[in-house]
Each structure stands twice: as structure tokens, then as C-alpha cells.
Short mmCIF file of C-alpha atoms in Angstrom, two decimals:
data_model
loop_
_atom_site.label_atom_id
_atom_site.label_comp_id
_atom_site.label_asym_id
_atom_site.label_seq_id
_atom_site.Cartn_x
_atom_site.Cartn_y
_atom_site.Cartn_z
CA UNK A 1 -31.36 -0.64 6.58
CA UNK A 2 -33.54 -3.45 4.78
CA UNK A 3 -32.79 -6.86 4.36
CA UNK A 4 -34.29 -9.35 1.90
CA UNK A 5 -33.36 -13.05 2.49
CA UNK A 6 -34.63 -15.75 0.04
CA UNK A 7 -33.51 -19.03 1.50
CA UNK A 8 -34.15 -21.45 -1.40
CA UNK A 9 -31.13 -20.70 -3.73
CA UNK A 10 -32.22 -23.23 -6.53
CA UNK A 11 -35.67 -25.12 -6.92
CA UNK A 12 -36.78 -27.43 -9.43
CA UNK A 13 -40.13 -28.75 -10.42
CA UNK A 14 -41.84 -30.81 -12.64
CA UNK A 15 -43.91 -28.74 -15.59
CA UNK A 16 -48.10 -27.95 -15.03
CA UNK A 17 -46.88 -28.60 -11.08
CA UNK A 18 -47.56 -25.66 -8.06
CA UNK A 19 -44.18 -24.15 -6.59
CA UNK A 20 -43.82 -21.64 -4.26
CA UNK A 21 -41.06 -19.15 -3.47
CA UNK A 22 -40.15 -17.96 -0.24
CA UNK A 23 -38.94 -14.40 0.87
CA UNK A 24 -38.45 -12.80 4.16
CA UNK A 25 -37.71 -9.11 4.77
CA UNK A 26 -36.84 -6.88 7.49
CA UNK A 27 -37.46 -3.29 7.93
CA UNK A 28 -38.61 -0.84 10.44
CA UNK A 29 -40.57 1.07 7.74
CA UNK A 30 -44.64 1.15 7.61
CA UNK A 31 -45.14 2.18 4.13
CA UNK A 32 -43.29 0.58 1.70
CA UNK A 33 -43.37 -1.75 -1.51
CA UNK A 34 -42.42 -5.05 -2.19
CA UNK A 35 -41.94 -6.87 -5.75
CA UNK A 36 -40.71 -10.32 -7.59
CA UNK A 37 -38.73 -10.00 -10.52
CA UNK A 38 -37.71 -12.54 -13.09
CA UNK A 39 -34.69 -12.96 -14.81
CA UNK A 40 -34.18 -15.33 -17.35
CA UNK A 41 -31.19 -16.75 -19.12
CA UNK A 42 -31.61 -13.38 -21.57
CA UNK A 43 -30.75 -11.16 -18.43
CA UNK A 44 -33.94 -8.88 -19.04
CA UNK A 45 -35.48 -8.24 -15.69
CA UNK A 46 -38.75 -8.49 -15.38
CA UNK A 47 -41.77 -7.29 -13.25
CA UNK A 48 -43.70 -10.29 -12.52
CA UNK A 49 -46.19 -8.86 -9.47
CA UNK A 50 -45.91 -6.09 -6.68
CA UNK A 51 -47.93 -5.96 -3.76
CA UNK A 52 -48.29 -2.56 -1.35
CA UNK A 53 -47.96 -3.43 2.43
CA UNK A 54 -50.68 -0.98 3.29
CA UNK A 55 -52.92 -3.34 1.41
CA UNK A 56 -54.27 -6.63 3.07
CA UNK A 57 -55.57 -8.20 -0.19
CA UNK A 58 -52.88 -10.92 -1.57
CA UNK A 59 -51.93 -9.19 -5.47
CA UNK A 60 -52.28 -12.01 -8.33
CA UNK A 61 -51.08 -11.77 -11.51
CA UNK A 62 -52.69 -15.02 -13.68
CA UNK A 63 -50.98 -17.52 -12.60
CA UNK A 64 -48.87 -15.87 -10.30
CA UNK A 65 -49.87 -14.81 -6.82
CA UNK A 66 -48.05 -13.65 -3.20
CA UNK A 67 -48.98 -14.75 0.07
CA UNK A 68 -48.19 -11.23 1.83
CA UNK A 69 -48.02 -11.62 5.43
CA UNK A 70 -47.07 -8.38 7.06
CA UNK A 71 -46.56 -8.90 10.71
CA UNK A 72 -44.31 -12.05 10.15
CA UNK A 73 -42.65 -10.09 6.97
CA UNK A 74 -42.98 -12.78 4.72
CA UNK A 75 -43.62 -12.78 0.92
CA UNK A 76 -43.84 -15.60 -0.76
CA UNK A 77 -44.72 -16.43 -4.34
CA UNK A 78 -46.89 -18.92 -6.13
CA UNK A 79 -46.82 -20.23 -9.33
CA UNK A 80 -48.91 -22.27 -10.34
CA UNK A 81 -49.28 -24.58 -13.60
CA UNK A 82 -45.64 -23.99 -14.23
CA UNK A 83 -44.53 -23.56 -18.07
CA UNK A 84 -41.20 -24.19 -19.19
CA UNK A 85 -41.20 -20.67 -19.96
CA UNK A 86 -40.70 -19.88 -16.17
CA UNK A 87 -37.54 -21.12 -15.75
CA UNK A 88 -35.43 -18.20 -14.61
CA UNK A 89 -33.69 -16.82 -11.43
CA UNK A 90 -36.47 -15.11 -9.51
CA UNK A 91 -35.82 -11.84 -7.17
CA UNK A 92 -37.78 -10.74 -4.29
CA UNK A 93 -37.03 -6.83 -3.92
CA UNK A 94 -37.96 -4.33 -1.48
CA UNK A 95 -38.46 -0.62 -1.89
CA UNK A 96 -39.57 1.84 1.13
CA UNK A 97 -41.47 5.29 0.31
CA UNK A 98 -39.96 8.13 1.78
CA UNK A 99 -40.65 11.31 -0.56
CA UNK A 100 -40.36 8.89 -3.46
CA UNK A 101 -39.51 5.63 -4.83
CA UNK A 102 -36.20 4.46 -3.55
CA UNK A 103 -33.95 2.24 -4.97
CA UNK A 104 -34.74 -1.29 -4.57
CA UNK A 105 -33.37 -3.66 -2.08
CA UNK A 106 -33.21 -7.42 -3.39
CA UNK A 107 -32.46 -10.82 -2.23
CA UNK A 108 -30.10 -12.83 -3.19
CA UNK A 109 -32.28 -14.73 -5.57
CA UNK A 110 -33.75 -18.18 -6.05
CA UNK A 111 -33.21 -20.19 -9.52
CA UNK A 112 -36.17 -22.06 -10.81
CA UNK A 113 -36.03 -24.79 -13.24
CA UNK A 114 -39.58 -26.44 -14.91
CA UNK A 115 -38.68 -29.91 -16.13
CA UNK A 116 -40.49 -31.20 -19.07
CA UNK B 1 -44.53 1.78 -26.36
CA UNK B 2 -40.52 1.43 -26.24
CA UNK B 3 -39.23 0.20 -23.34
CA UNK B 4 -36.07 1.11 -21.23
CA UNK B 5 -32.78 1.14 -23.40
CA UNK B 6 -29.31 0.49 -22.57
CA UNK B 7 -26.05 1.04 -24.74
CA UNK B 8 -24.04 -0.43 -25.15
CA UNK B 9 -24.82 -3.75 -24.75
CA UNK B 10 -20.94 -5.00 -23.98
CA UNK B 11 -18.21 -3.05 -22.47
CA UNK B 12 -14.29 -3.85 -22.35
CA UNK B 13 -11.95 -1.46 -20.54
CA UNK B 14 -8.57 -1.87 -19.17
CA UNK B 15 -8.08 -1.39 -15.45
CA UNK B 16 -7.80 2.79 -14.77
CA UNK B 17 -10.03 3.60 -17.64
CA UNK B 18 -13.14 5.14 -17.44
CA UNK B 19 -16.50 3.86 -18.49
CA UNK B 20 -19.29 5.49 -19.59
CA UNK B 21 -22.76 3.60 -19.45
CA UNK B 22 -25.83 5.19 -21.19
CA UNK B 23 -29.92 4.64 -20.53
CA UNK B 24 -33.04 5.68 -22.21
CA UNK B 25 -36.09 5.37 -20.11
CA UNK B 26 -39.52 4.53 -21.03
CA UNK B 27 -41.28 7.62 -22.47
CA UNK B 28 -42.79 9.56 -19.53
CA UNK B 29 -40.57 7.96 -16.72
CA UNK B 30 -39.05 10.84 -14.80
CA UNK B 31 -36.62 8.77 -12.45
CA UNK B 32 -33.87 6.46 -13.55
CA UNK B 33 -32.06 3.91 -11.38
CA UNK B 34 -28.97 2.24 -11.67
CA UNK B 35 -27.88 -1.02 -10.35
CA UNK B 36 -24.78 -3.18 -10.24
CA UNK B 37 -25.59 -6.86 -10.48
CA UNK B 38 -21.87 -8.55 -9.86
CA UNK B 39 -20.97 -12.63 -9.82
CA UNK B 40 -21.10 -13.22 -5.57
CA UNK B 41 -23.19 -9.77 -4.70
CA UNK B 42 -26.27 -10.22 -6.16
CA UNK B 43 -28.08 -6.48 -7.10
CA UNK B 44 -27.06 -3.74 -5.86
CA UNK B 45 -28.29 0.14 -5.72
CA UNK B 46 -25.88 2.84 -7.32
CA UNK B 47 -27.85 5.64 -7.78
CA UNK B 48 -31.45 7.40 -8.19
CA UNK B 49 -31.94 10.03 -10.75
CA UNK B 50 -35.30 12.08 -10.63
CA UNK B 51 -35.65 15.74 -12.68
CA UNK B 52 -32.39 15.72 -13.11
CA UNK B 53 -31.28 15.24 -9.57
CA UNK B 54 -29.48 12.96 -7.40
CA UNK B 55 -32.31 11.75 -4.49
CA UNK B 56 -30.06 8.66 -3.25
CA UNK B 57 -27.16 6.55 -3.89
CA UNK B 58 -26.07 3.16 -2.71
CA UNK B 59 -22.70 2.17 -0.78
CA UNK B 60 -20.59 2.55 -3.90
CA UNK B 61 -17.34 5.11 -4.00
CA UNK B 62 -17.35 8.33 -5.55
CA UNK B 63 -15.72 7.22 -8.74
CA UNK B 64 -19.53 5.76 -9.58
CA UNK B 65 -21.29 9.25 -10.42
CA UNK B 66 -23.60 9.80 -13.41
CA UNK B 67 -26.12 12.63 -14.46
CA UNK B 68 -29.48 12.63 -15.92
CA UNK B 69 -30.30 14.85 -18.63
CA UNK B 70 -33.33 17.56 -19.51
CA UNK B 71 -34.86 14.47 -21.36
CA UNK B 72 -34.50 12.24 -18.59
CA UNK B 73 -31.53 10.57 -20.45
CA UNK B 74 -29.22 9.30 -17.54
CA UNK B 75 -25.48 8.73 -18.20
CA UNK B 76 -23.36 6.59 -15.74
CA UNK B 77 -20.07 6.89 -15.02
CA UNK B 78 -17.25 4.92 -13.53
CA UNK B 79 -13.85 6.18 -13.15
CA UNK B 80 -10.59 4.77 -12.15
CA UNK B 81 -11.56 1.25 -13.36
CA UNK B 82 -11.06 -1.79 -10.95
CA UNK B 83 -11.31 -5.33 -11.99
CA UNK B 84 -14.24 -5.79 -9.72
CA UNK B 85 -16.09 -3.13 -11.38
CA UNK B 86 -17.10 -6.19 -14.07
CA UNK B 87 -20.56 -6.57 -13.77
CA UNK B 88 -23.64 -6.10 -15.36
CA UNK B 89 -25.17 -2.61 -14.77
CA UNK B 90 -28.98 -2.27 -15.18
CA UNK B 91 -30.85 0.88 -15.57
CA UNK B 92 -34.30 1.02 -14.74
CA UNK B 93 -36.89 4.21 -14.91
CA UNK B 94 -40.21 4.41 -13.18
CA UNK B 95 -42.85 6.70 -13.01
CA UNK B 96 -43.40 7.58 -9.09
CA UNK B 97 -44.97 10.85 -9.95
CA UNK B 98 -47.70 9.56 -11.71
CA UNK B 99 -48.26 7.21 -8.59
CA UNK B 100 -46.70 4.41 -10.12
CA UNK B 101 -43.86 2.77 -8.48
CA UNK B 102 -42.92 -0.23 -9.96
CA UNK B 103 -39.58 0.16 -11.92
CA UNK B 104 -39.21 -1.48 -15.17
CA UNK B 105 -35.47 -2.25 -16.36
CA UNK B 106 -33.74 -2.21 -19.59
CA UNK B 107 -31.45 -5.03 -21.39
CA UNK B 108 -28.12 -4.43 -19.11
CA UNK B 109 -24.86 -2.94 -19.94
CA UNK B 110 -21.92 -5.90 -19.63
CA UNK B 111 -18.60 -4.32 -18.25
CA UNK B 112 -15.90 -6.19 -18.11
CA UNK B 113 -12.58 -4.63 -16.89
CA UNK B 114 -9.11 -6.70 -17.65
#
């Protein structure tokens, strides 16, 4: 089975500043996807960047971008020149490939807040 | 283009009842998911609904079934209602025939069981 861990339950930064989410994951699969999500105080989730492990190229996403290290199974995200507008509970999900997308597997979630 | 749809929006049963939860997936999405996000678990797989099939289901009881329909409609529902069951259940469809994996969710359906 996967695991997802997010250790940062609640960050907070100042607005236009860089911040950086962290994710681990654990899995003995090779092929396999892995995704942040936003949710803000409306509860809509929201895709905010995937990345496919059989690719070595970070993904980016304007100001968003991963730092996708695969033999360490990290995946952290960057945001940078936060906006007010990002203030929401942010997911880090995993999903293997095995005749199909599976469900997804998230952690536990870390809340960001952007101080004006 | 509409996205994924959920009704309805809030749900109040009595504990024994059954629920039935109802999601519309973006036009062209053949697989709908369904996940339980409850206060102290986080989000959690129920099921995965592609052509009308079951592929997968999470570590939830039996009484959590659904069905997806010939227009990729999916229907979930939960029987015997426990007060635990209050949550928020999410539906989300993707489109992992067409190579495209990411799965986008709709609004939520609030179920709260007293």
C-alpha cells in the first residue's frame, strides 16, 4: 500500500514571499503519478500541478513548481510570489497505474495562510 | 465546458437511513471516483467507476456501494447510516482513456447523519 506523509500541518507566510511544501511518499510501484491539490475555504478541490515519475523534468505551473526527487520519494512544492488568493489547505496525492488510473492516495494535508 | 457536478449540495439523515449521493462528470470523462473526506481522516478512496464498472474500491464496508450509469452518471450509496458516515463526499471523473489522468473534482456532497 502507499503512503503520503506531509509533515508541515499549517504554514504561514508573508504575501509576494517564496514557500515551499513538503511531501514524502512511499511505494514499491515504478510507474505511477503524483499531484497537489488545493482546497480552499469553498471546499472545491483543485488541480494545481501533476508531475509523472517516469519523467525527470521538474512540472511548473506559473508560479507553481515541484521539486520531484524520485529515489528519495520526495515532492515538494513551490510557490512563489504568494497571493492572498493561495491561502488554502494544500494536498499532496498519489495515484499508481496499473490498467488504469486508480484512486488517489493523499496526505494528510498542509494549511497555508498568505498574510497581507 | 461544465465541470464535475454534485447534488445535492447538503445532506441530513437520521442514523439507519440511507443516503443517496449523485455526480455528473465532466463531458467525455469515462471514470468517476468517489471519496470520503471526514473531520480526523483526511481523504479517503470509496470507489472507482469506469464504463460502468467497478475497477477498485477503498477499505470502506459494503453498505458504501454505488453504480455508474450508460451516461457515465455515477450514483453513491450508503446504507445503514452511522454517525460517522458525516463527511463530505467528493466525486471526481477523469479521462484515463484519452491518456489523461489527472482527476478533476466536483463541489462535494455534505452528509451529516444525527
Amino acid at each position: 500500500a502507499q503512503t503520503v506523509t506531509q509533515s508541515q500541518p499549517e504554514m504561514s507566510v508573508q504575501e509576494a514571499e517564496t514557500v515551499t511544501l513538503s511531501c514524502t511518499y512511499d511505494t514499491s510501484e515504478s510507474n505511477y503519478y503524483l499531484f497537489w491539490y488545493k482546497q480552499p475555504p469553498s471546499r472545491q478541490m483543485i488541480l494545481v500541478i501533476r508531475q509523472e515519475a517516469y519523467k525527470q523534468q521538474n512540472a511548473t505551473e506559473n508560479r507553481f513548481s515541484v521539486n520531484f526527487q524520485k529515489a528519495a520519494k520526495s515532492f515538494s512544492l513551490k510557490i512563489s510570489d504568494s497571493q492572498l488568493g493561495d491561502t488554502a489547505m494544500y494536498f499532496c496525492a498519489f495515484m499508481k497505474l496499473k490498467g488504469g488510473a486508480d484512486g488517489l492516495t493523499f496526505g494528510k494535508g498542509t494549511h497555508l495562510i498568505i498574510q497581507p | 465546458e461544465a465541470g464535475v457536478t454534485q447534488s445535492p449540495t447538503h445532506l441530513i439523515k437520521t442514523r439507519g437511513q440511507q443516503a443517496t449521493l449523485r455526480c455528473s462528470p465532466i463531458s467525455g470523462h469515462t471514470s468517476v471516483y468517489w471519496y470520503q473526506q471526514a473531520l480526523g481522516l483526511g481523504l479517503q478512496f470509496l470507489l472507482w467507476y469506469d464504463e460502468g464498472e467497478e475497477r477498485n474500491r477503498g477499505n470502506f464496508p459494503p453498505r458504501f456501494s454505488g453504480r455508474q450509469f450508460p451516461n457515465y452518471s455515477s450514483e453513491l450509496n450508503v446504507n445503514a447510516l452511522e454517525l460517522e458516515d458525516s463527511a463530505l463526499y467528493l466525486c471526481a471523473s477523469s479521462d484515463w482513456r484519452g491518456g489523461h489522468n489527472e482527476q478533476f473534482f466536483g463541489p462535494g456532497t455534505r452528509l451529516t447523519v444525527l
